[in-house]
Amino acid sequence: MKLNRIVLLSAMLVTALANTTFAQSLRSAYDGAFLIGTALSTNQILEKDPVQAALVAKEFNALTAENDMKSSLLHPEEDVYKWEIADALYALAEKTNSKVHGHTLIWHSQLSRFFREKKTKEDMIAAMTKHINAVAGRYAGRTFSWDVVNEAVEGDGSLRKSVFLEVLGEDYLALAFKLAAAADPKAELYYNDYSMTGVEKREGVIRMVKKIQESGAKIDGIGMQGHWGLESPTLEEIETSILAYAALGVKVSITELDIDVLPNPRNVSGADISQSAQNTAALNPYVNGLPDEIKAAQAKRYKDIFALFLKHKSIISRVTVWGVNDGNSWKNNFPARGRTNYPLLFDRENKPKEAYYSILELRKK
Ligand code: G3I
């Protein structure tokens, strides 16, 4: 009897400890609100660094390949597919009980060369069909959501003059969604873009999504890439946009969140990688560490935007930060190469930052 009680008490203690540890993670804290995602590099997908692998498994429940599922890497030539890294991503997600967000099926950038060689409608439709069937079809039933079309709208709201638009006109948009729905009927299908709080761009995206819906194609969500700064866009701009997109009857996800703390070169915004600037000392002021006041400002910014996301949690299905730690971030190389930026939730030693604690704090019971 005594022994049984000891066993029972020990089991209760272990459970309590496990729960305490578990509560200290973003994925458990935001359970019931929305998924908490991250983007993984090739090495992170392959779990090369055990510390980062443990961190990813503990903190995040939605995984996106930062690069490895883009067409030029996954399907570099018409009859050549490189599945190894993407297969590993799905295996990792299944092992860690996480969802996979597929990024991305149709995008003008990091695009396989063969798409650019298609000059007739028939050839382009065949290439899109083959690509989407192969990729979405291979992972059908295992993909939570797809970025079906990425970055098809310009800042002024017009459609980007991509090779897809040139050959097929705007019909390529609905076609992509129809092909994705046929290849993977269960996945949620998204349109994903940056600078989604700009007024003209927002109106252009809404016009485009309405046309996709009128065509009878299924579109489940809109991804707002959150490549944002400490002050811009404002909370009001973010909220207005979330509500405007949701009014289309779709879900909204914040898909690529990072909060840039470095001075922004003039005329650069969003994530158009054709923009660039020279790396100068003035543009790279924190090579030896981030001052306390900037750490605090970033923590407040993260807290404010997550409070806003929580306010709209019935609309928002996922918030994904674009990278695991500050050292991994593409923001160290955009728009100027070789800067020391601090946009994410974990520092270069994989330690949680003030920004991390600020958003965990919001979910303390
Ligand atoms: O893999 C090669 C490596 O072999 C080579 O030595 C090295 C030299 O520069 O380049 C490596 O490739 C780089 C790749 O990232 C992997 O690190 C490319 O140069 C670099 O351009 C590429 O940047 C990626 C960028 O997309 C390209 O468009 C970033 O990592 C990635 O974060 C970024 O992600 C995009 C989203 O997909 C869409 N939305 C915007 C977002 C930010 O640009």
Tab-separated table of C-alpha atoms and ligand atoms in Angstrom:
chain	number	residue	atom	x	y	z
A	1	MET	CA	0.000	0.000	0.000
A	2	LYS	CA	2.735	2.394	1.084
A	3	LEU	CA	4.760	1.523	-1.984
A	4	ASN	CA	1.757	2.152	-4.221
A	5	ARG	CA	1.302	5.597	-2.714
A	6	ILE	CA	4.947	6.430	-3.257
A	7	VAL	CA	4.717	5.299	-6.884
A	8	LEU	CA	1.549	7.356	-7.354
A	9	LEU	CA	3.078	10.442	-5.741
A	10	SER	CA	6.230	10.118	-7.834
A	11	ALA	CA	4.147	9.801	-10.996
A	12	MET	CA	2.197	12.945	-10.028
A	13	LEU	CA	5.442	14.804	-9.363
A	14	VAL	CA	6.903	13.782	-12.719
A	15	THR	CA	3.711	14.888	-14.499
A	16	ALA	CA	3.704	18.228	-12.659
A	17	LEU	CA	7.351	18.819	-13.551
A	18	ALA	CA	6.752	17.861	-17.157
A	19	ASN	CA	3.817	20.270	-17.327
A	20	THR	CA	5.869	23.070	-15.824
A	21	THR	CA	8.584	22.548	-18.425
A	22	PHE	CA	6.016	22.211	-21.178
A	23	ALA	CA	4.290	25.447	-20.182
A	24	GLN	CA	7.612	27.196	-20.827
A	25	SER	CA	7.332	26.806	-24.561
A	26	LEU	CA	5.669	28.893	-27.202
A	27	ARG	CA	3.852	25.979	-28.800
A	28	SER	CA	2.182	24.983	-25.555
A	29	ALA	CA	1.532	28.551	-24.420
A	30	TYR	CA	-0.251	29.365	-27.693
A	31	ASP	CA	-2.116	26.078	-27.867
A	32	GLY	CA	-5.751	26.947	-28.455
A	33	ALA	CA	-4.855	30.289	-30.069
A	34	PHE	CA	-2.856	29.579	-33.226
A	35	LEU	CA	0.068	27.505	-34.454
A	36	ILE	CA	3.545	28.865	-33.736
A	37	GLY	CA	5.860	28.207	-36.645
A	38	THR	CA	9.410	28.696	-37.743
A	39	ALA	CA	11.419	28.451	-40.954
A	40	LEU	CA	14.251	25.929	-41.097
A	41	SER	CA	17.495	25.976	-43.059
A	42	THR	CA	18.783	22.779	-44.676
A	43	ASN	CA	21.039	22.063	-41.699
A	44	GLN	CA	18.192	22.601	-39.270
A	45	ILE	CA	15.927	20.247	-41.212
A	46	LEU	CA	18.702	17.657	-41.046
A	47	GLU	CA	19.094	18.318	-37.281
A	48	LYS	CA	22.826	18.969	-37.647
A	49	ASP	CA	22.938	20.994	-34.433
A	50	PRO	CA	21.358	19.075	-31.531
A	51	VAL	CA	20.772	22.228	-29.451
A	52	GLN	CA	18.791	23.862	-32.235
A	53	ALA	CA	16.968	20.617	-32.990
A	54	ALA	CA	15.799	20.376	-29.370
A	55	LEU	CA	14.780	24.030	-29.385
A	56	VAL	CA	12.735	23.652	-32.577
A	57	ALA	CA	10.954	20.546	-31.248
A	58	LYS	CA	10.167	22.241	-27.950
A	59	GLU	CA	9.038	25.658	-29.146
A	60	PHE	CA	7.393	25.323	-32.552
A	61	ASN	CA	4.572	23.245	-33.990
A	62	ALA	CA	4.559	24.402	-37.611
A	63	LEU	CA	7.609	23.972	-39.832
A	64	THR	CA	8.425	25.640	-43.146
A	65	ALA	CA	11.490	25.006	-45.285
A	66	GLU	CA	13.148	28.411	-45.627
A	67	ASN	CA	14.429	27.467	-49.086
A	68	ASP	CA	14.364	23.736	-49.793
A	69	MET	CA	10.845	23.449	-51.194
A	70	LYS	CA	11.172	26.272	-53.702
A	71	SER	CA	10.974	25.044	-57.293
A	72	SER	CA	14.617	25.682	-58.234
A	73	LEU	CA	15.762	23.465	-55.361
A	74	LEU	CA	13.045	20.801	-55.353
A	75	HIS	CA	12.410	20.487	-59.090
A	76	PRO	CA	15.469	22.028	-60.771
A	77	GLU	CA	14.960	20.426	-64.167
A	78	GLU	CA	11.864	19.197	-65.899
A	79	ASP	CA	12.491	15.556	-65.014
A	80	VAL	CA	14.750	16.016	-61.992
A	81	TYR	CA	13.366	16.146	-58.474
A	82	LYS	CA	15.430	16.492	-55.282
A	83	TRP	CA	13.180	15.183	-52.546
A	84	GLU	CA	15.749	14.417	-49.864
A	85	ILE	CA	15.504	17.584	-47.762
A	86	ALA	CA	11.753	17.979	-48.151
A	87	ASP	CA	11.250	14.331	-47.175
A	88	ALA	CA	13.384	15.001	-44.093
A	89	LEU	CA	11.237	18.026	-43.211
A	90	TYR	CA	8.055	15.909	-43.247
A	91	ALA	CA	9.755	13.197	-41.187
A	92	LEU	CA	10.929	15.808	-38.668
A	93	ALA	CA	7.452	17.329	-38.426
A	94	GLU	CA	5.902	13.926	-37.854
A	95	LYS	CA	8.522	13.041	-35.239
A	96	THR	CA	7.935	16.289	-33.341
A	97	ASN	CA	4.151	16.318	-33.770
A	98	SER	CA	4.284	19.492	-35.859
A	99	LYS	CA	2.514	20.616	-39.028
A	100	VAL	CA	4.242	21.290	-42.333
A	101	HIS	CA	3.514	24.481	-44.215
A	102	GLY	CA	4.650	23.996	-47.827
A	103	HIS	CA	6.512	26.980	-49.278
A	104	THR	CA	5.996	27.514	-52.184
A	105	LEU	CA	4.416	26.111	-55.358
A	106	ILE	CA	4.238	29.026	-57.802
A	107	TRP	CA	6.709	31.882	-57.319
A	108	HIS	CA	8.628	34.036	-59.808
A	109	SER	CA	11.782	33.892	-57.653
A	110	GLN	CA	14.058	30.895	-56.985
A	111	LEU	CA	12.156	29.519	-59.967
A	112	SER	CA	13.305	26.502	-61.971
A	113	ARG	CA	14.731	27.581	-65.290
A	114	PHE	CA	12.465	25.362	-67.356
A	115	PHE	CA	9.407	27.487	-66.475
A	116	ARG	CA	11.071	30.459	-68.144
A	117	GLU	CA	11.419	28.522	-71.379
A	118	LYS	CA	7.659	27.961	-71.747
A	119	LYS	CA	6.341	30.357	-74.336
A	120	THR	CA	2.899	28.953	-75.166
A	121	LYS	CA	-0.150	28.612	-72.951
A	122	GLU	CA	-0.257	24.893	-73.519
A	123	ASP	CA	3.373	24.400	-72.468
A	124	MET	CA	3.074	26.608	-69.395
A	125	ILE	CA	-0.111	24.874	-68.237
A	126	ALA	CA	1.606	21.508	-68.698
A	127	ALA	CA	4.644	22.662	-66.675
A	128	MET	CA	2.521	24.044	-63.837
A	129	THR	CA	0.392	20.903	-63.800
A	130	LYS	CA	3.421	18.643	-63.680
A	131	HIS	CA	5.107	20.656	-60.928
A	132	ILE	CA	2.075	21.007	-58.681
A	133	ASN	CA	0.963	17.395	-59.175
A	134	ALA	CA	4.433	16.127	-58.353
A	135	VAL	CA	5.106	18.299	-55.301
A	136	ALA	CA	1.674	18.721	-53.709
A	137	GLY	CA	0.801	15.163	-54.752
A	138	ARG	CA	3.877	13.621	-53.117
A	139	TYR	CA	3.015	15.146	-49.740
A	140	ALA	CA	-0.766	15.002	-50.088
A	141	GLY	CA	-2.490	14.408	-46.765
A	142	ARG	CA	0.705	15.282	-44.855
A	143	THR	CA	0.765	19.005	-45.603
A	144	PHE	CA	-1.231	21.275	-43.322
A	145	SER	CA	-1.140	24.210	-45.728
A	146	TRP	CA	0.519	25.401	-48.925
A	147	ASP	CA	1.658	28.751	-50.222
A	148	VAL	CA	0.139	28.047	-53.619
A	149	VAL	CA	1.062	31.402	-55.106
A	150	ASN	CA	3.721	33.663	-53.626
A	151	GLU	CA	4.275	37.383	-54.203
A	152	ALA	CA	2.170	37.909	-57.327
A	153	VAL	CA	1.138	41.493	-56.571
A	154	GLU	CA	3.225	44.682	-56.801
A	155	GLY	CA	3.195	47.544	-54.304
A	156	ASP	CA	0.801	49.549	-56.509
A	157	GLY	CA	-1.708	46.696	-56.556
A	158	SER	CA	-1.024	45.589	-60.129
A	159	LEU	CA	-0.135	41.997	-60.931
A	160	ARG	CA	3.590	41.240	-61.046
A	161	LYS	CA	4.849	40.705	-64.598
A	162	SER	CA	6.114	37.217	-63.928
A	163	VAL	CA	6.642	34.590	-66.608
A	164	PHE	CA	3.332	33.046	-65.490
A	165	LEU	CA	1.416	36.288	-66.077
A	166	GLU	CA	3.156	36.922	-69.386
A	167	VAL	CA	2.230	33.556	-70.852
A	168	LEU	CA	-1.130	32.787	-69.250
A	169	GLY	CA	-2.515	36.145	-68.173
A	170	GLU	CA	-4.184	36.295	-64.787
A	171	ASP	CA	-5.850	32.912	-65.312
A	172	TYR	CA	-2.644	31.336	-63.985
A	173	LEU	CA	-3.688	32.322	-60.464
A	174	ALA	CA	-6.953	30.376	-60.368
A	175	LEU	CA	-5.279	27.550	-62.271
A	176	ALA	CA	-2.608	27.190	-59.581
A	177	PHE	CA	-5.238	26.959	-56.846
A	178	LYS	CA	-7.331	24.454	-58.817
A	179	LEU	CA	-4.301	22.261	-59.471
A	180	ALA	CA	-3.240	22.385	-55.816
A	181	ALA	CA	-6.737	21.497	-54.600
A	182	ALA	CA	-6.867	18.534	-56.967
A	183	ALA	CA	-3.402	17.300	-55.942
A	184	ASP	CA	-3.907	17.724	-52.186
A	185	PRO	CA	-7.606	18.132	-51.396
A	186	LYS	CA	-7.151	18.284	-47.620
A	187	ALA	CA	-4.492	20.985	-47.387
A	188	GLU	CA	-5.342	24.610	-46.722
A	189	LEU	CA	-4.390	26.746	-49.711
A	190	TYR	CA	-2.845	30.185	-49.231
A	191	TYR	CA	-1.852	33.267	-51.161
A	192	ASN	CA	1.302	34.701	-49.490
A	193	ASP	CA	2.986	38.097	-49.896
A	194	TYR	CA	5.016	40.858	-48.222
A	195	SER	CA	4.130	44.538	-47.606
A	196	MET	CA	0.539	43.408	-47.159
A	197	THR	CA	-0.362	46.437	-45.036
A	198	GLY	CA	0.167	48.910	-47.880
A	199	VAL	CA	-3.176	50.354	-48.989
A	200	GLU	CA	-2.744	49.960	-52.764
A	201	LYS	CA	-1.216	46.538	-52.447
A	202	ARG	CA	-3.988	45.399	-50.124
A	203	GLU	CA	-6.635	46.549	-52.595
A	204	GLY	CA	-4.814	44.710	-55.389
A	205	VAL	CA	-4.582	41.497	-53.364
A	206	ILE	CA	-8.272	41.708	-52.458
A	207	ARG	CA	-9.206	42.224	-56.130
A	208	MET	CA	-7.086	39.243	-57.111
A	209	VAL	CA	-8.441	36.932	-54.389
A	210	LYS	CA	-12.033	37.840	-55.300
A	211	LYS	CA	-11.329	36.797	-58.888
A	212	ILE	CA	-9.817	33.522	-57.732
A	213	GLN	CA	-12.922	32.891	-55.630
A	214	GLU	CA	-15.256	33.842	-58.516
A	215	SER	CA	-13.488	31.289	-60.725
A	216	GLY	CA	-14.692	28.562	-58.368
A	217	ALA	CA	-11.182	27.754	-57.136
A	218	LYS	CA	-10.672	27.002	-53.453
A	219	ILE	CA	-8.548	29.518	-51.547
A	220	ASP	CA	-8.494	29.090	-47.774
A	221	GLY	CA	-6.157	31.743	-46.541
A	222	ILE	CA	-3.997	34.788	-46.990
A	223	GLY	CA	-0.462	34.874	-45.643
A	224	MET	CA	0.847	38.239	-44.499
A	225	GLN	CA	4.624	38.058	-44.411
A	226	GLY	CA	5.672	39.990	-41.328
A	227	HIS	CA	9.016	41.410	-42.428
A	228	TRP	CA	8.444	44.406	-40.213
A	229	GLY	CA	10.381	47.041	-38.286
A	230	LEU	CA	10.248	48.384	-34.734
A	231	GLU	CA	7.671	50.995	-35.655
A	232	SER	CA	6.437	50.263	-39.108
A	233	PRO	CA	3.831	49.155	-40.032
A	234	THR	CA	1.688	50.522	-37.224
A	235	LEU	CA	-0.588	48.254	-35.201
A	236	GLU	CA	-3.554	50.000	-36.806
A	237	GLU	CA	-2.251	49.234	-40.297
A	238	ILE	CA	-1.702	45.593	-39.363
A	239	GLU	CA	-5.147	45.263	-37.793
A	240	THR	CA	-6.942	46.981	-40.683
A	241	SER	CA	-5.260	44.584	-43.094
A	242	ILE	CA	-5.988	41.449	-41.058
A	243	LEU	CA	-9.656	42.434	-40.959
A	244	ALA	CA	-9.797	43.400	-44.635
A	245	TYR	CA	-8.377	40.040	-45.722
A	246	ALA	CA	-10.564	38.092	-43.318
A	247	ALA	CA	-13.604	39.875	-44.775
A	248	LEU	CA	-13.016	37.793	-47.925
A	249	GLY	CA	-14.088	34.771	-45.883
A	250	VAL	CA	-10.565	33.333	-45.644
A	251	LYS	CA	-8.187	32.673	-42.774
A	252	VAL	CA	-5.153	34.864	-42.204
A	253	SER	CA	-1.678	33.718	-41.200
A	254	ILE	CA	1.330	35.800	-40.280
A	255	THR	CA	3.798	33.828	-42.300
A	256	GLU	CA	7.306	35.262	-42.167
A	257	LEU	CA	7.696	37.330	-39.041
A	258	ASP	CA	10.904	39.127	-38.109
A	259	ILE	CA	11.410	42.507	-36.467
A	260	ASP	CA	14.365	44.311	-38.020
A	261	VAL	CA	16.237	46.533	-35.536
A	262	LEU	CA	18.767	48.063	-37.932
A	263	PRO	CA	18.535	51.402	-39.740
A	264	ASN	CA	16.642	50.997	-42.973
A	265	PRO	CA	18.371	52.265	-46.101
A	266	ARG	CA	16.228	54.738	-47.988
A	267	ASN	CA	13.765	53.377	-50.518
A	268	VAL	CA	13.898	49.801	-49.259
A	269	SER	CA	10.856	48.097	-47.848
A	270	GLY	CA	9.259	44.676	-47.802
A	271	ALA	CA	11.228	41.693	-49.068
A	272	ASP	CA	12.012	42.376	-52.688
A	273	ILE	CA	15.463	40.817	-52.921
A	274	SER	CA	16.262	42.702	-56.115
A	275	GLN	CA	16.703	45.729	-53.816
A	276	SER	CA	20.080	46.172	-52.173
A	277	ALA	CA	22.202	48.677	-50.305
A	278	GLN	CA	25.851	49.100	-49.401
A	279	ASN	CA	26.872	47.860	-45.937
A	280	THR	CA	28.226	50.901	-44.080
A	281	ALA	CA	29.097	51.449	-40.400
A	282	ALA	CA	26.056	53.713	-40.073
A	283	LEU	CA	23.783	50.954	-41.364
A	284	ASN	CA	25.389	48.325	-39.129
A	285	PRO	CA	25.605	49.889	-35.649
A	286	TYR	CA	25.252	46.846	-33.367
A	287	VAL	CA	28.064	44.512	-34.402
A	288	ASN	CA	29.146	44.155	-30.761
A	289	GLY	CA	25.711	43.560	-29.283
A	290	LEU	CA	22.264	45.084	-29.073
A	291	PRO	CA	21.824	48.001	-26.612
A	292	ASP	CA	19.389	47.338	-23.760
A	293	GLU	CA	16.920	49.980	-24.919
A	294	ILE	CA	16.652	48.368	-28.360
A	295	LYS	CA	16.180	44.935	-26.771
A	296	ALA	CA	13.353	46.405	-24.714
A	297	ALA	CA	11.819	48.188	-27.697
A	298	GLN	CA	11.872	44.964	-29.702
A	299	ALA	CA	10.323	43.003	-26.823
A	300	LYS	CA	7.530	45.579	-26.597
A	301	ARG	CA	6.987	45.459	-30.348
A	302	TYR	CA	6.695	41.652	-30.314
A	303	LYS	CA	4.360	41.860	-27.326
A	304	ASP	CA	2.129	44.455	-28.979
A	305	ILE	CA	1.783	42.564	-32.230
A	306	PHE	CA	1.159	39.226	-30.506
A	307	ALA	CA	-1.493	40.908	-28.330
A	308	LEU	CA	-3.100	42.031	-31.587
A	309	PHE	CA	-2.865	38.531	-33.064
A	310	LEU	CA	-4.480	37.135	-29.911
A	311	LYS	CA	-7.298	39.667	-30.213
A	312	HIS	CA	-7.969	38.177	-33.650
A	313	LYS	CA	-7.166	34.571	-32.866
A	314	SER	CA	-10.459	33.395	-34.332
A	315	ILE	CA	-9.185	34.591	-37.733
A	316	ILE	CA	-5.474	33.811	-37.408
A	317	SER	CA	-4.454	30.200	-37.828
A	318	ARG	CA	-0.645	30.403	-37.681
A	319	VAL	CA	2.149	32.814	-36.789
A	320	THR	CA	5.533	31.783	-38.173
A	321	VAL	CA	8.808	33.507	-37.343
A	322	TRP	CA	11.228	33.507	-40.281
A	323	GLY	CA	14.136	31.649	-38.748
A	324	VAL	CA	15.201	30.048	-35.476
A	325	ASN	CA	17.905	32.363	-34.146
A	326	ASP	CA	19.316	35.787	-34.971
A	327	GLY	CA	22.412	34.283	-36.567
A	328	ASN	CA	20.301	32.359	-39.098
A	329	SER	CA	18.200	35.271	-40.301
A	330	TRP	CA	18.179	36.375	-43.950
A	331	LYS	CA	17.971	39.893	-42.467
A	332	ASN	CA	21.730	39.771	-41.809
A	333	ASN	CA	22.099	39.962	-45.599
A	334	PHE	CA	19.170	42.101	-46.695
A	335	PRO	CA	19.099	44.762	-47.952
A	336	ALA	CA	22.840	45.124	-47.182
A	337	ARG	CA	25.033	42.033	-46.970
A	338	GLY	CA	27.009	41.072	-43.876
A	339	ARG	CA	25.245	43.131	-41.215
A	340	THR	CA	24.572	41.980	-37.654
A	341	ASN	CA	20.837	41.987	-37.173
A	342	TYR	CA	18.677	40.724	-34.292
A	343	PRO	CA	15.187	40.149	-35.708
A	344	LEU	CA	14.112	36.859	-34.089
A	345	LEU	CA	13.143	35.373	-30.718
A	346	PHE	CA	16.387	33.508	-29.919
A	347	ASP	CA	19.911	34.945	-29.873
A	348	ARG	CA	22.978	33.614	-31.642
A	349	GLU	CA	23.566	31.180	-28.756
A	350	ASN	CA	19.983	29.909	-29.038
A	351	LYS	CA	19.019	31.605	-25.781
A	352	PRO	CA	15.531	33.100	-25.517
A	353	LYS	CA	15.542	36.879	-25.835
A	354	GLU	CA	13.430	39.474	-24.015
A	355	ALA	CA	11.181	39.367	-27.062
A	356	TYR	CA	10.559	35.658	-26.421
A	357	TYR	CA	9.592	36.214	-22.786
A	358	SER	CA	7.374	39.140	-23.740
A	359	ILE	CA	5.142	36.965	-25.904
A	360	LEU	CA	5.196	34.043	-23.482
A	361	GLU	CA	4.073	36.461	-20.773
A	362	LEU	CA	0.903	37.252	-22.726
A	363	ARG	CA	-0.286	33.670	-22.255
A	364	LYS	CA	0.430	33.358	-18.517
A	365	LYS	CA	-2.759	32.192	-16.885
B	1	G3I	O1	22.739	27.615	-50.901
B	1	G3I	C1	23.616	28.606	-51.450
B	1	G3I	C2	25.032	28.296	-51.124
B	1	G3I	O2	25.392	27.096	-51.756
B	1	G3I	C3	25.925	29.462	-51.572
B	1	G3I	O3	27.236	29.227	-51.169
B	1	G3I	C4	25.441	30.774	-50.963
B	1	G3I	C5	26.246	31.985	-51.469
B	1	G3I	O4	25.483	33.166	-51.438
B	1	G3I	O5	24.110	30.972	-51.347
B	1	G3I	C6	23.245	29.960	-50.865
B	1	G3I	O6	21.951	30.244	-51.269
B	1	G3I	C7	21.302	31.298	-50.598
B	1	G3I	C8	20.035	30.735	-49.963
B	1	G3I	O7	19.291	31.761	-49.387
B	1	G3I	C9	20.329	29.685	-48.879
B	1	G3I	O8	21.029	30.267	-47.841
B	1	G3I	C10	20.951	32.377	-51.586
B	1	G3I	O9	22.138	33.015	-52.038
B	1	G3I	C11	20.057	33.414	-50.956
B	1	G3I	O10	19.596	34.335	-51.947
B	1	G3I	C12	18.863	32.715	-50.340
B	1	G3I	O11	18.075	33.695	-49.718
B	1	G3I	C13	16.780	33.290	-49.378
B	1	G3I	C14	15.778	34.197	-50.091
B	1	G3I	O12	14.476	33.852	-49.682
B	1	G3I	C15	15.883	34.055	-51.603
B	1	G3I	O13	14.767	34.561	-52.237
B	1	G3I	C16	16.624	33.410	-47.867
B	1	G3I	O14	17.428	32.420	-47.232
B	1	G3I	C17	15.160	33.209	-47.476
B	1	G3I	O15	14.970	33.558	-46.134
B	1	G3I	C18	14.268	34.104	-48.322
B	1	G3I	O16	12.931	33.850	-47.982
B	1	G3I	C19	11.951	34.642	-48.657
B	1	G3I	C20	10.707	33.783	-48.773
B	1	G3I	O17	11.013	32.575	-49.417
B	1	G3I	C21	9.608	34.543	-49.515
B	1	G3I	N1	9.348	35.832	-48.894
B	1	G3I	C22	10.505	36.670	-48.685
B	1	G3I	C23	11.581	35.928	-47.902
B	1	G3I	C24	12.755	36.827	-47.624
B	1	G3I	O18	13.398	37.191	-48.812
